[in-house]
Amino acid sequence: MSRISRDELYIFVAFAFSQRSTCARRDVGCVLVDDRGHVLATGYNGVASGAPHCKGGKLCPGANAESGKSLDQCYATHAEQNALLQCADVYKIHTAYCTAFPCVHCLKLLKNTGCERIVYSEGYPNDCASDVWDREIRHLPLEEIEEMRQVHGETVIKPTDEKDCSWPMCDCLDEHGVCPHIDLIDG
């Protein structure tokens, strides 16, 4: 029997949290774990608690800006910032799993913690951000982890073609807890 790696597991968890985003620009999730792989905190991007959501609500002035631009006009708090706010001891952070590479501001915040590595799935359009981080970085593109091996046997989960679904984590489960947009394939 084989298991998915911690990096695969936590990037999927980050994608699950990204589905809670209230930001109209982008869905981003973050999971902070310690050196033993225990989750310390999670976060997703969105407006402050109690404020109207940009998704399905009133758009903030930065809602239509290009990704990585006009950050000062966007009302959302970044996923990494929200996770750091939830973390009881930031010096225990070993790895930050982010659906998108952190912006330069989030990198500076993470650098002032115990975080030694960042695992991310999607790039970020700000080249100078990677210059700030001088610790380990692992790019784990979603295409590489879409085929996730389950613990029992060699069953593979992968999205079917041409479905309107927010794979890898969607909220369209049927009464048995199965996403109709996923094919289970033996072998």
PDB file of C-alpha atoms in Angstrom:
ATOM      1  CA  MET A   1       0.000   0.000   0.000  1.00  0.00           C
ATOM      2  CA  SER A   2       1.201   3.489  -0.785  1.00  0.00           C
ATOM      3  CA  ARG A   3       0.355   6.797   0.805  1.00  0.00           C
ATOM      4  CA  ILE A   4       0.392  10.285  -0.573  1.00  0.00           C
ATOM      5  CA  SER A   5       3.286  12.436   0.586  1.00  0.00           C
ATOM      6  CA  ARG A   6       2.873  15.128   3.226  1.00  0.00           C
ATOM      7  CA  ASP A   7       3.492  17.750   0.565  1.00  0.00           C
ATOM      8  CA  GLU A   8       0.640  16.350  -1.551  1.00  0.00           C
ATOM      9  CA  LEU A   9      -1.648  16.062   1.471  1.00  0.00           C
ATOM     10  CA  TYR A  10      -1.138  19.582   2.741  1.00  0.00           C
ATOM     11  CA  ILE A  11      -1.302  21.224  -0.672  1.00  0.00           C
ATOM     12  CA  PHE A  12      -4.709  19.527  -1.093  1.00  0.00           C
ATOM     13  CA  VAL A  13      -5.727  20.828   2.335  1.00  0.00           C
ATOM     14  CA  ALA A  14      -4.602  24.304   1.249  1.00  0.00           C
ATOM     15  CA  PHE A  15      -6.767  23.963  -1.874  1.00  0.00           C
ATOM     16  CA  ALA A  16      -9.708  22.946   0.324  1.00  0.00           C
ATOM     17  CA  PHE A  17      -9.287  26.079   2.442  1.00  0.00           C
ATOM     18  CA  SER A  18      -8.955  28.222  -0.682  1.00  0.00           C
ATOM     19  CA  GLN A  19     -12.571  27.298  -1.467  1.00  0.00           C
ATOM     20  CA  ARG A  20     -13.599  29.397   1.574  1.00  0.00           C
ATOM     21  CA  SER A  21     -12.135  32.548  -0.007  1.00  0.00           C
ATOM     22  CA  THR A  22     -14.362  35.610  -0.109  1.00  0.00           C
ATOM     23  CA  CYS A  23     -12.108  37.468  -2.570  1.00  0.00           C
ATOM     24  CA  ALA A  24     -13.363  37.981  -6.138  1.00  0.00           C
ATOM     25  CA  ARG A  25      -9.818  38.168  -7.556  1.00  0.00           C
ATOM     26  CA  ARG A  26      -8.362  34.827  -6.562  1.00  0.00           C
ATOM     27  CA  ASP A  27      -8.924  31.833  -4.264  1.00  0.00           C
ATOM     28  CA  VAL A  28      -5.855  31.196  -2.106  1.00  0.00           C
ATOM     29  CA  GLY A  29      -5.349  28.814   0.816  1.00  0.00           C
ATOM     30  CA  CYS A  30      -2.487  28.306   3.258  1.00  0.00           C
ATOM     31  CA  VAL A  31      -1.606  25.569   5.752  1.00  0.00           C
ATOM     32  CA  LEU A  32       1.191  26.019   8.307  1.00  0.00           C
ATOM     33  CA  VAL A  33       2.724  22.837   9.753  1.00  0.00           C
ATOM     34  CA  ASP A  34       5.470  22.049  12.226  1.00  0.00           C
ATOM     35  CA  ASP A  35       8.505  19.833  11.646  1.00  0.00           C
ATOM     36  CA  ARG A  36       6.501  16.705  12.543  1.00  0.00           C
ATOM     37  CA  GLY A  37       3.773  17.469  10.013  1.00  0.00           C
ATOM     38  CA  HIS A  38       1.180  18.658  12.517  1.00  0.00           C
ATOM     39  CA  VAL A  39      -1.109  21.444  11.370  1.00  0.00           C
ATOM     40  CA  LEU A  40      -0.544  24.638  13.335  1.00  0.00           C
ATOM     41  CA  ALA A  41      -2.931  26.941  11.474  1.00  0.00           C
ATOM     42  CA  THR A  42      -4.849  27.429   8.237  1.00  0.00           C
ATOM     43  CA  GLY A  43      -6.015  30.459   6.323  1.00  0.00           C
ATOM     44  CA  TYR A  44      -7.676  31.671   3.161  1.00  0.00           C
ATOM     45  CA  ASN A  45      -7.864  35.087   1.558  1.00  0.00           C
ATOM     46  CA  GLY A  46     -10.823  37.310   2.137  1.00  0.00           C
ATOM     47  CA  VAL A  47     -12.189  40.490   3.593  1.00  0.00           C
ATOM     48  CA  ALA A  48     -12.190  41.122   7.325  1.00  0.00           C
ATOM     49  CA  SER A  49     -14.727  39.281   9.440  1.00  0.00           C
ATOM     50  CA  GLY A  50     -18.121  40.918   9.227  1.00  0.00           C
ATOM     51  CA  ALA A  51     -17.317  42.933   6.082  1.00  0.00           C
ATOM     52  CA  PRO A  52     -19.325  42.334   2.903  1.00  0.00           C
ATOM     53  CA  HIS A  53     -17.766  39.628   0.749  1.00  0.00           C
ATOM     54  CA  CYS A  54     -16.465  40.523  -2.689  1.00  0.00           C
ATOM     55  CA  LYS A  55     -17.862  37.225  -3.974  1.00  0.00           C
ATOM     56  CA  GLY A  56     -21.591  37.640  -4.248  1.00  0.00           C
ATOM     57  CA  GLY A  57     -21.460  40.982  -2.467  1.00  0.00           C
ATOM     58  CA  LYS A  58     -20.025  44.439  -2.916  1.00  0.00           C
ATOM     59  CA  LEU A  59     -16.777  44.430  -4.903  1.00  0.00           C
ATOM     60  CA  CYS A  60     -13.835  46.267  -3.359  1.00  0.00           C
ATOM     61  CA  PRO A  61     -11.913  48.839  -5.486  1.00  0.00           C
ATOM     62  CA  GLY A  62      -9.199  46.274  -6.294  1.00  0.00           C
ATOM     63  CA  ALA A  63     -11.523  43.446  -7.309  1.00  0.00           C
ATOM     64  CA  ASN A  64     -10.916  43.809 -11.029  1.00  0.00           C
ATOM     65  CA  ALA A  65      -7.191  44.508 -10.829  1.00  0.00           C
ATOM     66  CA  GLU A  66      -4.676  42.124 -12.348  1.00  0.00           C
ATOM     67  CA  SER A  67      -3.284  39.484  -9.984  1.00  0.00           C
ATOM     68  CA  GLY A  68      -0.294  40.884  -8.109  1.00  0.00           C
ATOM     69  CA  LYS A  69      -1.256  44.495  -8.906  1.00  0.00           C
ATOM     70  CA  SER A  70      -3.062  47.207  -6.922  1.00  0.00           C
ATOM     71  CA  LEU A  71      -2.796  45.234  -3.686  1.00  0.00           C
ATOM     72  CA  ASP A  72      -3.426  48.427  -1.717  1.00  0.00           C
ATOM     73  CA  GLN A  73      -6.891  48.697  -3.311  1.00  0.00           C
ATOM     74  CA  CYS A  74      -7.894  45.134  -2.418  1.00  0.00           C
ATOM     75  CA  TYR A  75      -9.687  44.706   0.927  1.00  0.00           C
ATOM     76  CA  ALA A  76      -8.754  41.031   1.307  1.00  0.00           C
ATOM     77  CA  THR A  77      -6.322  39.772   3.896  1.00  0.00           C
ATOM     78  CA  HIS A  78      -4.015  37.191   2.315  1.00  0.00           C
ATOM     79  CA  ALA A  79      -4.292  33.502   3.182  1.00  0.00           C
ATOM     80  CA  GLU A  80      -0.781  33.467   4.679  1.00  0.00           C
ATOM     81  CA  GLN A  81      -1.589  36.492   6.843  1.00  0.00           C
ATOM     82  CA  ASN A  82      -4.804  34.886   8.095  1.00  0.00           C
ATOM     83  CA  ALA A  83      -2.954  31.640   8.890  1.00  0.00           C
ATOM     84  CA  LEU A  84      -0.265  33.559  10.788  1.00  0.00           C
ATOM     85  CA  LEU A  85      -2.958  35.345  12.793  1.00  0.00           C
ATOM     86  CA  GLN A  86      -4.373  31.939  13.811  1.00  0.00           C
ATOM     87  CA  CYS A  87      -0.998  30.399  14.696  1.00  0.00           C
ATOM     88  CA  ALA A  88      -0.341  30.172  18.447  1.00  0.00           C
ATOM     89  CA  ASP A  89       3.457  29.974  18.072  1.00  0.00           C
ATOM     90  CA  VAL A  90       4.909  31.212  14.783  1.00  0.00           C
ATOM     91  CA  TYR A  91       8.372  29.943  15.754  1.00  0.00           C
ATOM     92  CA  LYS A  92       7.105  26.344  15.472  1.00  0.00           C
ATOM     93  CA  ILE A  93       6.234  26.794  11.775  1.00  0.00           C
ATOM     94  CA  HIS A  94       8.422  24.595   9.586  1.00  0.00           C
ATOM     95  CA  THR A  95       6.551  24.570   6.261  1.00  0.00           C
ATOM     96  CA  ALA A  96       3.974  26.848   4.666  1.00  0.00           C
ATOM     97  CA  TYR A  97       1.788  25.141   2.045  1.00  0.00           C
ATOM     98  CA  CYS A  98       0.248  27.753  -0.240  1.00  0.00           C
ATOM     99  CA  THR A  99      -1.922  27.338  -3.297  1.00  0.00           C
ATOM    100  CA  ALA A 100      -0.135  30.369  -4.785  1.00  0.00           C
ATOM    101  CA  PHE A 101       3.417  31.562  -4.213  1.00  0.00           C
ATOM    102  CA  PRO A 102       3.258  34.224  -1.470  1.00  0.00           C
ATOM    103  CA  CYS A 103       3.567  37.912  -2.306  1.00  0.00           C
ATOM    104  CA  VAL A 104       6.594  39.828  -1.094  1.00  0.00           C
ATOM    105  CA  HIS A 105       4.720  41.099   2.000  1.00  0.00           C
ATOM    106  CA  CYS A 106       3.682  37.593   3.063  1.00  0.00           C
ATOM    107  CA  LEU A 107       7.213  36.323   2.419  1.00  0.00           C
ATOM    108  CA  LYS A 108       8.599  38.960   4.769  1.00  0.00           C
ATOM    109  CA  LEU A 109       6.097  37.914   7.426  1.00  0.00           C
ATOM    110  CA  LEU A 110       6.928  34.204   6.975  1.00  0.00           C
ATOM    111  CA  LYS A 111      10.643  34.975   7.098  1.00  0.00           C
ATOM    112  CA  ASN A 112      10.157  36.412  10.601  1.00  0.00           C
ATOM    113  CA  THR A 113       8.829  33.062  11.843  1.00  0.00           C
ATOM    114  CA  GLY A 114      10.429  29.637  12.151  1.00  0.00           C
ATOM    115  CA  CYS A 115       9.317  28.768   8.594  1.00  0.00           C
ATOM    116  CA  GLU A 116      12.092  27.008   6.688  1.00  0.00           C
ATOM    117  CA  ARG A 117      10.300  26.008   3.504  1.00  0.00           C
ATOM    118  CA  ILE A 118       7.432  26.958   1.261  1.00  0.00           C
ATOM    119  CA  VAL A 119       5.541  24.514  -0.936  1.00  0.00           C
ATOM    120  CA  TYR A 120       3.282  26.162  -3.489  1.00  0.00           C
ATOM    121  CA  SER A 121       1.229  25.151  -6.504  1.00  0.00           C
ATOM    122  CA  GLU A 122       0.670  28.273  -8.625  1.00  0.00           C
ATOM    123  CA  GLY A 123       3.151  31.001  -9.437  1.00  0.00           C
ATOM    124  CA  TYR A 124       2.750  34.659  -8.528  1.00  0.00           C
ATOM    125  CA  PRO A 125       3.293  37.514 -10.977  1.00  0.00           C
ATOM    126  CA  ASN A 126       5.788  39.344  -8.749  1.00  0.00           C
ATOM    127  CA  ASP A 127       9.355  38.306  -9.571  1.00  0.00           C
ATOM    128  CA  CYS A 128      10.997  40.152  -6.670  1.00  0.00           C
ATOM    129  CA  ALA A 129       9.110  38.022  -4.121  1.00  0.00           C
ATOM    130  CA  SER A 130      11.377  35.014  -4.664  1.00  0.00           C
ATOM    131  CA  ASP A 131      14.427  37.244  -4.111  1.00  0.00           C
ATOM    132  CA  VAL A 132      13.266  37.908  -0.541  1.00  0.00           C
ATOM    133  CA  TRP A 133      13.070  34.200   0.369  1.00  0.00           C
ATOM    134  CA  ASP A 134      16.450  32.500   0.756  1.00  0.00           C
ATOM    135  CA  ARG A 135      15.177  29.262   2.267  1.00  0.00           C
ATOM    136  CA  GLU A 136      13.798  26.098   0.658  1.00  0.00           C
ATOM    137  CA  ILE A 137      11.083  26.433  -1.979  1.00  0.00           C
ATOM    138  CA  ARG A 138       9.256  23.553  -3.655  1.00  0.00           C
ATOM    139  CA  HIS A 139       7.001  24.101  -6.632  1.00  0.00           C
ATOM    140  CA  LEU A 140       4.300  21.436  -6.661  1.00  0.00           C
ATOM    141  CA  PRO A 141       2.151  22.203  -9.724  1.00  0.00           C
ATOM    142  CA  LEU A 142      -1.406  20.969  -9.549  1.00  0.00           C
ATOM    143  CA  GLU A 143      -0.887  18.995 -12.749  1.00  0.00           C
ATOM    144  CA  GLU A 144       1.666  16.824 -10.914  1.00  0.00           C
ATOM    145  CA  ILE A 145      -0.640  16.013  -8.015  1.00  0.00           C
ATOM    146  CA  GLU A 146      -4.016  15.661  -9.726  1.00  0.00           C
ATOM    147  CA  GLU A 147      -3.585  11.895  -9.681  1.00  0.00           C
ATOM    148  CA  MET A 148      -3.734  11.236  -5.974  1.00  0.00           C
ATOM    149  CA  ARG A 149      -3.184   7.672  -4.775  1.00  0.00           C
ATOM    150  CA  GLN A 150      -5.523   6.564  -2.038  1.00  0.00           C
ATOM    151  CA  VAL A 151      -4.298   4.505   0.891  1.00  0.00           C
ATOM    152  CA  HIS A 152      -6.257   1.401  -0.170  1.00  0.00           C
ATOM    153  CA  GLY A 153      -4.616  -0.237  -3.165  1.00  0.00           C
ATOM    154  CA  GLU A 154      -3.665   1.728  -6.242  1.00  0.00           C
ATOM    155  CA  THR A 155      -6.954   3.502  -6.790  1.00  0.00           C
ATOM    156  CA  VAL A 156      -6.296   6.796  -8.494  1.00  0.00           C
ATOM    157  CA  ILE A 157      -8.483   9.850  -8.249  1.00  0.00           C
ATOM    158  CA  LYS A 158      -8.366  12.230 -11.149  1.00  0.00           C
ATOM    159  CA  PRO A 159     -10.767  14.784 -12.570  1.00  0.00           C
ATOM    160  CA  THR A 160     -12.799  13.872 -15.593  1.00  0.00           C
ATOM    161  CA  ASP A 161     -12.534  16.062 -18.663  1.00  0.00           C
ATOM    162  CA  GLU A 162     -14.810  18.998 -19.438  1.00  0.00           C
ATOM    163  CA  LYS A 163     -16.500  19.335 -16.080  1.00  0.00           C
ATOM    164  CA  ASP A 164     -17.332  22.633 -14.451  1.00  0.00           C
ATOM    165  CA  CYS A 165     -15.875  21.842 -11.068  1.00  0.00           C
ATOM    166  CA  SER A 166     -13.361  23.440  -8.724  1.00  0.00           C
ATOM    167  CA  TRP A 167     -11.199  20.321  -8.615  1.00  0.00           C
ATOM    168  CA  PRO A 168      -9.237  19.307  -6.537  1.00  0.00           C
ATOM    169  CA  MET A 169     -11.683  20.271  -3.817  1.00  0.00           C
ATOM    170  CA  CYS A 170     -15.258  20.848  -4.857  1.00  0.00           C
ATOM    171  CA  ASP A 171     -18.434  21.187  -2.853  1.00  0.00           C
ATOM    172  CA  CYS A 172     -20.663  19.223  -5.180  1.00  0.00           C
ATOM    173  CA  LEU A 173     -20.636  15.934  -3.248  1.00  0.00           C
ATOM    174  CA  ASP A 174     -23.548  13.572  -3.698  1.00  0.00           C
ATOM    175  CA  GLU A 175     -25.440  11.825  -0.878  1.00  0.00           C
ATOM    176  CA  HIS A 176     -22.582   9.294  -0.533  1.00  0.00           C
ATOM    177  CA  GLY A 177     -19.914  11.996  -0.173  1.00  0.00           C
ATOM    178  CA  VAL A 178     -18.544  11.411  -3.693  1.00  0.00           C
ATOM    179  CA  CYS A 179     -17.817  14.160  -6.186  1.00  0.00           C
ATOM    180  CA  PRO A 180     -19.562  13.341  -9.484  1.00  0.00           C
ATOM    181  CA  HIS A 181     -16.708  15.081 -11.331  1.00  0.00           C
ATOM    182  CA  ILE A 182     -14.100  12.504 -10.274  1.00  0.00           C
ATOM    183  CA  ASP A 183     -13.470   9.152 -11.885  1.00  0.00           C
ATOM    184  CA  LEU A 184     -12.161   6.341  -9.693  1.00  0.00           C
ATOM    185  CA  ILE A 185      -9.818   4.234 -11.766  1.00  0.00           C
ATOM    186  CA  ASP A 186      -8.178   0.988 -10.635  1.00  0.00           C
ATOM    187  CA  GLY A 187      -4.590   0.366 -11.551  1.00  0.00           C
TER     188      GLY A 187
END
